[in-house]
Amino acid sequence: MTFCTKKIRLFFVLCAFVFFTKLQAQKVGSPLGGLITNIESAVTKEDNPKKKDTLELKKRLAFLKESSDKKNNILYHALLANGYSVFFDRINRKSEYYYLKSIEEAKKSNDLSLKIWTQINYSKYLYFYCQIDKLLPIVLKTMEESNQIDASEMILPAETFQFFGWIMLTVEDSSAISFLKKSMQYIQESSPESASVLNAIGNCYFKNKDFTNAMLYFDKSEAMALKIKDTIRYAKVLGDKALVYDEKGEVNTALHLLKQDIAYSQKFKNEKNEMYASILLAKILLKLNNKNEAEKILERAEEIAGTKSYYRSSLKEIIELKLLLLNGANVQKELILRRQLKQLDEYLLKTNGNAVLKRSNWLIQKKKYESETKEIRLQLEQGERIRNIGILILISTILSSGVAYTFLAKRLEAKAEKFEEYESDRLAFEEKLKNASSNMNSYAENLQSKEKQIAILEDELEEIKSSAAKHIDEEKDKLREMLSSHLMTDENWSAFKQEFIKQHSSFYNTIMENFPELKESNLKIIMLQKLNLNNYEMSNLLGVTVDAVKKSKQRLKKKLGDKYDLLFEMIDYNS
C-alpha cells in the first residue's frame, strides 16, 4: 500500500469516526439489557383481570418495592396501577396516581425502553375506559419515541406495536395495518395474540372496503383460533365475517354467523362480545323489517351496556336502533329515549364519540405533518454536514496528491533504471540460449537459470500490483512481455524437443515405442522430469500453475495405469 493511500484511508477513518460519534450522541443509550426478560416476565404474570385483591397484589409485588434498583420500583408502581384498575373497573384516582408516578420515575431514569412501556401501560388503561382525547397525545409521543430505539431493546415489543395498531384502527388511520403486521414479527405463531392481530388486520381492510383481504385475514384468524382452541376469538371472527357477508348482500349467511357468535359468547360468558354481536344482528334484522326479534335482541344488549360506564358508546347505538324500531309509534317512550341519547352525547363528546374521533384523526395528521417536516429539516442539516466533510476531504486529497506525485515520480525513475537492467539481462540470456552447445546438461542448467529469473520477475510484478497509480500500467505491460519471452512457447518447445532427441535418442525412442498413446503435452512433462525439474520449475517454464502440473501428472498416471511406474523407472534408469 502506498504512503498516499495510507494517508487518505486514515483521513476517511477519522472523518467517519467524528461524524458517527456525533450521530450516536443524539441517540438514547442502551436501556435495560438483561433486565428486559425479568420485567416482561413480571408484567405477563400480573396480566390477569381476575386478580382483584389489591392487598394480595401488594404482597406479591413487595420484592419490587423493596429492591434497591429504581427500575424495579417503577415497575411496582405501574403494576399496582393496573391492579387498582382491575379492582375498580373504571377510571379511578389511585390508578391515575400510580400510572403517572411510574411515568415520571421512568423519565428520570433516562431509560427509554422503560419510559415507552410505562406510557403504553397507562395508555391501555385510558383506551380501555374510552378516554380517547386524553390518550392520543401520549400515544403519539410514545410512537415518536419508539422510533429512537431498536425493537429488540423494547419491553414487550409485540404488545407495543399491536397497541399502536389498535389506536390507529380506532381513529381510522391508514398506519394501523403496518403497526399490526410489525407486531406479528414478535408474536409466537400459534397463539391467542397471533389470532387477535390477524383479526384486527382483517378489520382494517374491512374499514378500507377491501373485502377480499378482510376475508383472507378473518379466515386466517379463524383457523388459528380453532387450532389453539380459542373459542372466544373464534366467536369474534364469526361476527366480523358476518359484516363482510352483509356488505356483499348475503344476509342469511351474515345472520347465521352472528347467531353463532352470540351463542358462543353466552356459553363462555363473554358479555362484551355478546353485546357487540347483538347490535350487529339487530341492525340486519331491522333492514329485514323483523322488528320483534330485533327488539328482543336489543333488550339484552341494553342490559349488558348498562353495566359498564365504558360501554356508553354501544349504549348510544342501542338507543338509536330502538328509536328506529319505534318510528313514532310511542311518543312517551321515544321522549325518554331521546333524553337518554342527549345525556350520552354530552358524555361521549368528552370521551370517544364521533366528534372526539374526528378531532383525534386531525391531531394524528397534524403530528404526521410535523414529523415529516422535522425529518426533512434533519436531512437538510445532515446534507450540510456531509457537504462540509466533502470539502475537507477534497482539500486533503489535493494536498495528499501533491505529496504522492513527488513520491511516485522518484519511484518511477528508479523503476526505469531497473527495467533497463532486466532488458539487458534478458537479451544476454537469449543470446546464451541460442548459442548453447548440444550438451543437454548445459541446456538443463540454462532452463533452471531461466526459472530463477522468472521468479524474480514475478516478485516484481506482485510488488507493482499493489500500486494504484495509473502510471504503473505501462511497467506491467513491459514485465509481462519480458516474462512471456521466457515461457516454453511453441517455438521454444520445438527447438528444445529437437535438442532433447539428439542427446537422449535412445530414451526418446524407447518411450515412443512403449507408450504410443502419449500426447505432446505428456511429452513436455516427461522431458522436463527427465531433466530433474521440480513441479514449481515446470510451472514457471510452461506458464501454468503448480496445481496444473500436478493434474497433468495425475492424468498421465490415469492414462498409463500400471505402465506409469514403468515409465518413471525408465526415466530414473536413463538419468
XYZ file of C-alpha atoms in Angstrom:
575
model
C 0.000 0.000 0.000
C 1.472 3.419 -0.947
C 2.095 6.209 1.553
C -0.590 8.296 -0.196
C -3.210 5.559 0.080
C -2.496 5.110 3.779
C -2.942 8.831 4.415
C -6.246 9.003 2.566
C -7.583 5.918 4.355
C -6.546 7.346 7.731
C -8.301 10.613 6.924
C -11.536 8.805 5.953
C -11.451 6.783 9.166
C -11.046 9.931 11.283
C -13.866 11.737 9.476
C -16.186 8.750 9.797
C -15.337 8.456 13.498
C -16.179 12.114 14.191
C -19.361 12.015 12.087
C -20.831 8.844 13.588
C -19.798 9.827 17.110
C -21.907 12.966 16.752
C -24.840 10.989 15.400
C -24.579 8.455 18.184
C -24.529 11.219 20.777
C -28.001 12.205 19.636
C -29.389 8.725 20.306
C -30.513 7.343 23.633
C -28.184 4.820 25.250
C -28.864 1.116 25.643
C -31.614 0.531 28.196
C -32.362 -2.463 30.349
C -30.242 -5.132 28.750
C -30.649 -8.324 30.763
C -33.460 -6.881 32.908
C -35.915 -6.804 29.999
C -36.714 -10.516 30.295
C -37.340 -10.197 34.055
C -39.620 -7.200 33.568
C -41.572 -8.912 30.783
C -41.983 -11.966 32.990
C -43.328 -9.879 35.892
C -45.716 -7.945 33.622
C -47.073 -11.107 31.982
C -47.527 -12.809 35.340
C -49.681 -9.954 36.674
C -51.740 -9.587 33.479
C -54.803 -11.327 34.882
C -58.152 -9.474 35.134
C -59.406 -11.995 37.711
C -56.849 -10.917 40.328
C -58.842 -8.160 42.082
C -57.350 -8.353 45.585
C -55.100 -5.269 45.868
C -53.720 -6.287 49.280
C -52.598 -9.619 47.873
C -51.167 -7.772 44.883
C -49.041 -5.532 47.126
C -47.654 -8.605 48.866
C -46.755 -10.230 45.552
C -45.058 -7.046 44.351
C -43.289 -6.266 47.650
C -39.946 -7.562 46.308
C -40.093 -4.887 43.594
C -40.879 -2.095 46.042
C -38.082 -3.137 48.421
C -35.496 -3.548 45.639
C -32.521 -1.168 45.575
C -32.894 -0.954 41.807
C -35.074 2.052 40.946
C -36.267 0.316 37.780
C -37.960 -2.320 39.926
C -39.643 0.457 41.929
C -41.009 1.915 38.672
C -42.342 -1.498 37.714
C -44.001 -1.765 41.138
C -45.935 1.494 40.657
C -47.016 0.559 37.126
C -48.280 -2.909 38.080
C -50.018 -1.552 41.188
C -51.830 0.965 38.957
C -53.026 -1.944 36.792
C -54.225 -3.749 39.915
C -56.362 -0.810 41.040
C -57.772 -0.517 37.521
C -58.963 -4.139 37.685
C -60.305 -3.671 41.205
C -62.367 -0.535 40.476
C -63.094 -1.434 36.818
C -63.295 2.256 35.899
C -61.240 5.430 35.814
C -60.017 5.978 39.379
C -57.656 8.258 41.320
C -55.393 5.538 42.682
C -54.627 4.125 39.234
C -54.062 7.640 37.881
C -51.621 8.420 40.693
C -49.519 5.283 40.248
C -49.542 5.394 36.434
C -48.276 8.976 36.406
C -45.745 8.227 39.158
C -44.312 5.298 37.148
C -44.026 7.502 34.030
C -42.339 10.327 35.935
C -39.785 7.989 37.540
C -39.107 6.310 34.176
C -38.289 9.723 32.682
C -35.803 10.393 35.492
C -34.114 7.025 34.914
C -33.171 8.040 31.336
C -34.214 4.545 30.272
C -36.156 4.969 27.046
C -37.453 1.383 26.916
C -38.916 1.729 30.413
C -40.348 5.152 29.628
C -42.077 3.803 26.499
C -43.517 0.840 28.388
C -44.909 2.937 31.303
C -46.598 5.258 28.812
C -48.054 2.323 26.876
C -49.229 0.777 30.156
C -51.071 3.988 31.051
C -52.402 4.388 27.507
C -54.017 0.931 27.593
C -55.874 1.964 30.733
C -57.145 5.135 29.015
C -58.063 3.194 25.889
C -59.995 0.539 27.793
C -62.064 3.202 29.554
C -62.551 5.210 26.335
C -60.537 8.315 27.301
C -59.508 8.881 23.663
C -58.906 12.629 23.939
C -56.581 12.174 26.900
C -54.964 9.120 25.388
C -53.956 10.295 21.929
C -51.242 12.892 22.751
C -49.478 10.312 24.936
C -49.666 7.624 22.242
C -48.368 9.935 19.507
C -45.448 10.952 21.691
C -44.725 7.308 22.510
C -44.830 6.362 18.819
C -42.232 9.036 18.077
C -40.007 7.808 20.926
C -40.299 4.195 19.766
C -38.513 5.205 16.534
C -35.438 6.110 18.605
C -34.891 2.575 19.910
C -34.363 -0.836 18.368
C -37.330 -3.168 18.831
C -35.039 -5.773 20.414
C -34.405 -3.318 23.284
C -38.098 -2.647 23.900
C -40.186 -4.207 26.662
C -42.887 -6.399 25.073
C -42.457 -5.021 21.509
C -45.301 -7.203 20.185
C -47.826 -5.650 22.577
C -46.465 -2.168 21.894
C -46.881 -2.332 18.096
C -50.183 -4.164 18.495
C -51.495 -1.356 20.704
C -50.368 1.293 18.213
C -52.297 -0.639 15.567
C -55.477 -0.731 17.694
C -55.346 3.010 18.301
C -54.837 3.814 14.620
C -57.665 1.409 13.747
C -59.963 3.153 16.256
C -59.332 6.587 14.732
C -59.350 5.085 11.203
C -55.771 5.962 10.299
C -54.073 4.049 7.461
C -50.942 3.269 9.509
C -52.867 0.687 11.572
C -52.075 -2.213 9.215
C -48.313 -1.577 9.203
C -48.204 -1.460 13.027
C -50.207 -4.671 13.352
C -48.088 -6.518 10.788
C -44.948 -5.325 12.545
C -46.215 -6.763 15.821
C -46.557 -10.171 14.123
C -42.728 -10.349 13.900
C -42.524 -10.635 17.697
C -45.529 -12.866 18.388
C -45.475 -16.632 18.760
C -47.005 -18.069 15.590
C -49.654 -20.310 17.174
C -51.038 -18.156 19.983
C -54.120 -16.150 21.032
C -52.141 -12.967 20.338
C -51.477 -14.070 16.760
C -55.169 -14.844 16.191
C -56.103 -11.461 17.674
C -53.724 -9.491 15.425
C -54.817 -11.368 12.292
C -58.415 -10.493 13.176
C -57.501 -6.827 13.723
C -55.755 -6.658 10.328
C -58.910 -8.077 8.761
C -60.921 -5.268 10.405
C -58.503 -2.682 8.981
C -59.080 -3.993 5.459
C -62.836 -4.104 6.107
C -62.885 -0.413 7.069
C -60.962 0.327 3.875
C -63.660 -1.541 1.884
C -61.109 -4.151 0.823
C -63.382 -7.123 1.462
C -61.148 -9.678 -0.265
C -58.181 -9.059 2.056
C -60.529 -8.626 5.018
C -61.958 -12.120 4.484
C -58.471 -13.522 3.890
C -57.291 -12.362 7.337
C -60.554 -13.319 9.037
C -60.089 -16.841 7.645
C -56.506 -16.924 8.958
C -57.642 -15.764 12.381
C -60.463 -18.325 12.420
C -58.080 -21.159 11.502
C -55.656 -20.075 14.220
C -58.430 -19.811 16.841
C -59.642 -23.329 16.021
C -56.097 -24.686 16.087
C -55.366 -23.337 19.586
C -58.987 -23.876 20.754
C -59.616 -20.198 21.492
C -63.437 -20.265 21.367
C -63.941 -16.590 22.260
C -61.676 -15.452 19.412
C -63.474 -17.872 17.102
C -66.820 -16.318 18.082
C -65.490 -12.778 17.405
C -64.214 -13.784 13.976
C -67.629 -15.200 13.070
C -69.178 -11.817 13.910
C -66.601 -9.961 11.818
C -67.097 -12.275 8.842
C -70.829 -11.588 9.132
C -70.093 -7.918 8.385
C -68.422 -8.876 5.098
C -71.317 -11.132 4.054
C -73.777 -8.366 4.939
C -71.874 -5.922 2.718
C -71.962 -8.481 -0.108
C -75.730 -8.832 0.274
C -75.527 -12.402 1.617
C -77.820 -11.558 4.545
C -78.804 -15.099 5.557
C -75.166 -16.124 5.934
C -74.497 -12.989 7.998
C -77.459 -13.732 10.305
C -76.329 -17.334 10.809
C -72.766 -16.290 11.739
C -73.933 -13.590 14.195
C -76.266 -16.012 15.953
C -73.354 -18.440 16.290
C -71.219 -15.615 17.685
C -73.869 -14.759 20.307
C -74.361 -18.417 21.273
C -70.625 -18.947 21.891
C -70.362 -15.635 23.787
C -73.264 -16.629 26.086
C -71.842 -20.106 26.619
C -68.458 -18.770 27.702
C -69.928 -15.704 29.464
C -68.286 -13.036 27.337
C -70.887 -10.309 27.714
C -68.899 -7.662 25.886
C -68.696 -9.707 22.706
C -72.355 -10.765 23.078
C -73.347 -7.090 23.213
C -71.388 -6.177 20.072
C -72.747 -9.145 18.106
C -76.315 -8.398 19.280
C -76.103 -4.797 17.991
C -74.897 -6.026 14.588
C -77.649 -8.668 14.455
C -80.325 -6.080 15.359
C -79.181 -3.813 12.512
C -79.603 -6.596 9.951
C -82.980 -7.648 11.401
C -84.205 -4.041 11.097
C -83.187 -3.993 7.430
C -85.256 -7.162 7.002
C -88.129 -5.454 8.930
C -88.043 -8.225 11.565
C -88.857 -5.798 14.394
C -89.962 -8.288 17.062
C -86.736 -10.282 17.037
C -84.672 -7.106 16.760
C -86.409 -5.670 19.860
C -85.642 -8.787 21.927
C -82.013 -8.726 20.864
C -81.674 -5.020 21.734
C -83.183 -5.501 25.203
C -80.467 -7.986 26.098
C -77.756 -5.759 24.555
C -79.008 -2.733 26.541
C -78.964 -4.775 29.738
C -75.238 -5.510 29.191
C -74.412 -1.951 28.076
C -75.839 -0.517 31.294
C -73.374 -2.449 33.475
C -70.200 -0.547 32.481
C -69.559 3.159 32.040
C -67.173 2.443 29.173
C -69.983 0.708 27.230
C -71.791 4.019 26.718
C -70.786 4.280 23.083
C -72.535 0.949 22.460
C -75.498 2.068 24.588
C -75.872 5.082 22.287
C -76.071 2.749 19.263
C -78.685 0.623 21.007
C -80.911 3.627 21.825
C -80.650 4.911 18.252
C -81.759 1.484 16.986
C -84.665 1.426 19.456
C -85.794 4.823 18.147
C -85.790 3.375 14.635
C -87.917 0.494 15.910
C -90.487 2.864 17.435
C -90.606 5.066 14.374
C -93.007 7.473 16.141
C -95.377 4.735 17.324
C -94.948 5.554 21.052
C -94.263 9.246 21.767
C -93.678 8.806 25.520
C -91.088 6.022 25.074
C -89.445 7.969 22.309
C -89.147 11.062 24.548
C -87.443 9.039 27.290
C -85.030 7.512 24.767
C -84.142 10.919 23.299
C -83.347 12.292 26.770
C -81.034 9.322 27.319
C -79.459 9.912 23.935
C -78.796 13.584 24.736
C -77.072 12.674 28.016
C -74.962 10.085 26.246
C -73.962 12.547 23.523
C -72.803 15.038 26.160
C -70.731 12.360 27.865
C -69.267 10.944 24.661
C -68.357 14.435 23.490
C -65.570 14.240 26.091
C -64.596 10.601 25.634
C -64.915 8.540 22.435
C -67.786 9.933 20.438
C -67.576 10.715 16.708
C -66.514 14.292 17.393
C -63.625 13.068 19.519
C -62.587 10.525 16.906
C -62.617 13.148 14.153
C -60.621 15.539 16.339
C -58.199 12.699 17.143
C -57.737 11.878 13.470
C -56.988 15.534 12.751
C -54.420 15.546 15.554
C -52.714 12.470 14.073
C -52.491 14.036 10.618
C -51.075 17.221 12.159
C -48.475 15.191 14.056
C -47.538 13.305 10.893
C -47.025 16.591 9.060
C -44.818 17.904 11.876
C -42.783 14.668 11.881
C -42.285 14.803 8.106
C -41.245 18.467 8.333
C -38.784 17.637 11.100
C -37.356 14.736 9.091
C -36.843 16.962 6.035
C -35.100 19.554 8.205
C -32.805 16.894 9.684
C -31.997 15.618 6.194
C -31.054 19.140 5.098
C -28.841 19.586 8.159
C -27.227 16.212 7.535
C -26.670 17.171 3.888
C -24.915 20.343 5.016
C -22.649 18.336 7.351
C -21.820 15.887 4.577
C -21.041 18.776 2.201
C -18.609 20.283 4.709
C -16.923 16.920 5.214
C -16.683 16.563 1.426
C -14.888 19.910 1.151
C -12.398 18.840 3.837
C -11.796 15.548 2.044
C -11.264 17.356 -1.280
C -8.712 19.749 0.225
C -6.914 16.891 1.947
C -6.926 14.852 -1.269
C -5.350 17.716 -3.247
C -2.603 18.158 -0.659
C -2.010 14.420 -0.391
C -1.903 14.085 -4.175
C 0.927 16.626 -4.354
C 2.974 14.637 -1.877
C 2.116 11.376 -3.614
C 3.082 12.736 -7.047
C 6.570 13.677 -5.856
C 6.983 10.284 -4.204
C 5.803 8.350 -7.275
C 7.983 10.380 -9.669
C 11.091 9.340 -7.752
C 9.929 5.741 -7.607
C 9.207 5.633 -11.352
C 12.674 6.925 -12.077
C 14.185 4.105 -10.006
C 11.943 1.555 -11.733
C 13.065 2.746 -15.155
C 16.688 2.016 -14.245
C 15.713 -1.489 -13.070
C 13.899 -2.187 -16.346
C 16.981 -1.281 -18.336
C 18.945 -3.824 -16.289
C 16.263 -6.513 -16.790
C 16.116 -5.897 -20.516
C 19.897 -6.138 -20.815
C 19.896 -9.398 -18.834
C 17.103 -10.821 -20.970
C 18.906 -10.125 -24.255
C 22.115 -11.615 -22.900
C 20.241 -14.698 -21.729
C 18.506 -15.207 -25.068
C 21.851 -14.972 -26.824
C 23.237 -17.528 -24.423
C 20.298 -19.859 -25.142
C 20.769 -19.623 -28.929
C 24.483 -20.376 -28.695
C 24.108 -23.218 -26.221
C 26.069 -26.353 -27.019
C 24.461 -29.640 -27.853
C 25.180 -30.787 -24.357
C 21.773 -31.406 -22.772
C 23.098 -30.897 -19.231
C 24.071 -27.348 -20.181
C 20.594 -26.871 -21.648
C 19.032 -28.022 -18.379
C 21.179 -25.587 -16.395
C 20.006 -22.800 -18.703
C 16.381 -23.761 -18.116
C 16.856 -23.689 -14.356
C 18.580 -20.307 -14.584
C 15.661 -19.128 -16.669
C 13.200 -20.293 -13.986
C 15.017 -18.249 -11.332
C 14.805 -15.109 -13.434
C 11.083 -15.735 -13.982
C 10.629 -15.937 -10.203
C 12.415 -12.585 -9.801
C 10.197 -11.007 -12.434
C 7.046 -12.414 -10.803
C 8.057 -10.966 -7.432
C 8.471 -7.594 -9.085
C 5.042 -7.947 -10.698
C 3.430 -8.642 -7.313
C 5.046 -5.516 -5.879
C 3.805 -3.394 -8.734
C 0.253 -4.885 -8.493
C -0.111 -3.251 -5.075
C 0.299 0.216 -6.578
C -2.900 2.083 -7.539
C -1.172 4.617 -9.824
C -2.143 4.533 -13.493
C 1.472 5.216 -14.486
C 2.400 1.676 -13.477
C 0.221 0.065 -16.194
C 2.977 0.633 -18.780
C 5.511 -1.036 -16.480
C 3.204 -4.037 -16.035
C 2.899 -4.476 -19.788
C 6.685 -4.462 -20.207
C 7.162 -7.032 -17.462
C 4.504 -9.315 -18.907
C 6.221 -9.111 -22.289
C 9.557 -9.983 -20.695
C 8.013 -12.865 -18.731
C 6.288 -14.336 -21.746
C 9.589 -14.368 -23.646
C 10.939 -16.805 -21.070
C 7.993 -19.211 -21.239
C 8.117 -22.525 -23.093
C 6.295 -21.253 -26.194
C 5.554 -23.488 -29.204
C 8.618 -22.168 -30.985
C 10.866 -22.683 -27.950
C 9.399 -26.131 -27.377
C 10.160 -27.243 -30.897
C 13.832 -26.234 -30.532
C 14.011 -27.779 -27.094
C 12.468 -31.067 -28.294
C 14.910 -31.430 -31.202
C 17.853 -30.865 -28.904
C 16.448 -33.331 -26.356
C 16.078 -36.096 -29.012
C 19.682 -35.586 -30.099
C 21.002 -36.104 -26.576
C 18.515 -38.767 -25.437
C 17.542 -40.508 -28.655
C 17.579 -43.969 -27.074
C 15.337 -42.817 -24.217
C 13.023 -40.954 -26.581
C 12.682 -43.921 -28.976
C 12.046 -46.326 -26.100
C 9.346 -44.015 -24.716
C 7.608 -43.640 -28.073
C 7.785 -47.367 -28.745
C 6.387 -48.470 -25.372
C 3.969 -45.586 -24.879
C 2.433 -44.713 -28.280
C -0.579 -43.197 -26.536
C 1.453 -40.214 -25.224
C 0.472 -36.776 -26.480
C 2.671 -33.732 -26.957
C 1.523 -32.276 -23.610
C 2.565 -35.547 -21.904
C 5.970 -35.426 -23.556
C 6.620 -31.950 -22.171
C 6.161 -33.188 -18.624
C 8.210 -36.357 -19.237
C 11.140 -34.483 -20.850
C 11.258 -31.829 -18.104
C 11.060 -34.591 -15.493
C 13.982 -36.262 -17.228
C 15.982 -33.067 -16.670
C 15.180 -33.283 -12.922
C 12.983 -30.125 -12.852
C 10.507 -29.981 -9.948
C 6.814 -29.040 -10.229
C 7.443 -25.383 -9.411
C 10.165 -25.059 -12.056
C 7.967 -26.800 -14.636
C 5.025 -24.492 -13.883
C 7.084 -21.367 -14.478
C 8.562 -22.636 -17.755
C 5.220 -23.858 -19.094
C 3.341 -20.728 -17.923
C 0.857 -22.675 -15.785
C 0.180 -23.147 -12.067
C 1.832 -25.799 -9.913
C -1.613 -27.397 -9.498
C -1.902 -27.635 -13.280
C 1.422 -29.512 -13.436
C 0.255 -31.894 -10.692
C -3.025 -32.519 -12.505
C -1.123 -33.219 -15.752
C 0.883 -35.893 -13.958
C -2.306 -37.316 -12.415
C -3.971 -37.518 -15.839
C -0.832 -39.199 -17.219
C -0.911 -41.744 -14.394
C -4.590 -42.442 -15.045
C -3.938 -42.870 -18.767
C -0.999 -45.246 -18.337
C -2.289 -47.217 -15.388
C 0.219 -49.872 -14.322
C 2.633 -48.702 -17.032
C 3.067 -45.368 -15.183
C 5.586 -46.805 -12.715
C 7.465 -48.421 -15.615
C 7.733 -45.023 -17.314
C 9.360 -43.384 -14.310
C 11.680 -46.355 -13.805
C 12.891 -45.744 -17.365
C 13.342 -42.028 -16.621
C 15.393 -42.747 -13.487
C 17.367 -45.577 -15.185
C 18.469 -43.404 -18.079
C 19.311 -40.365 -15.936
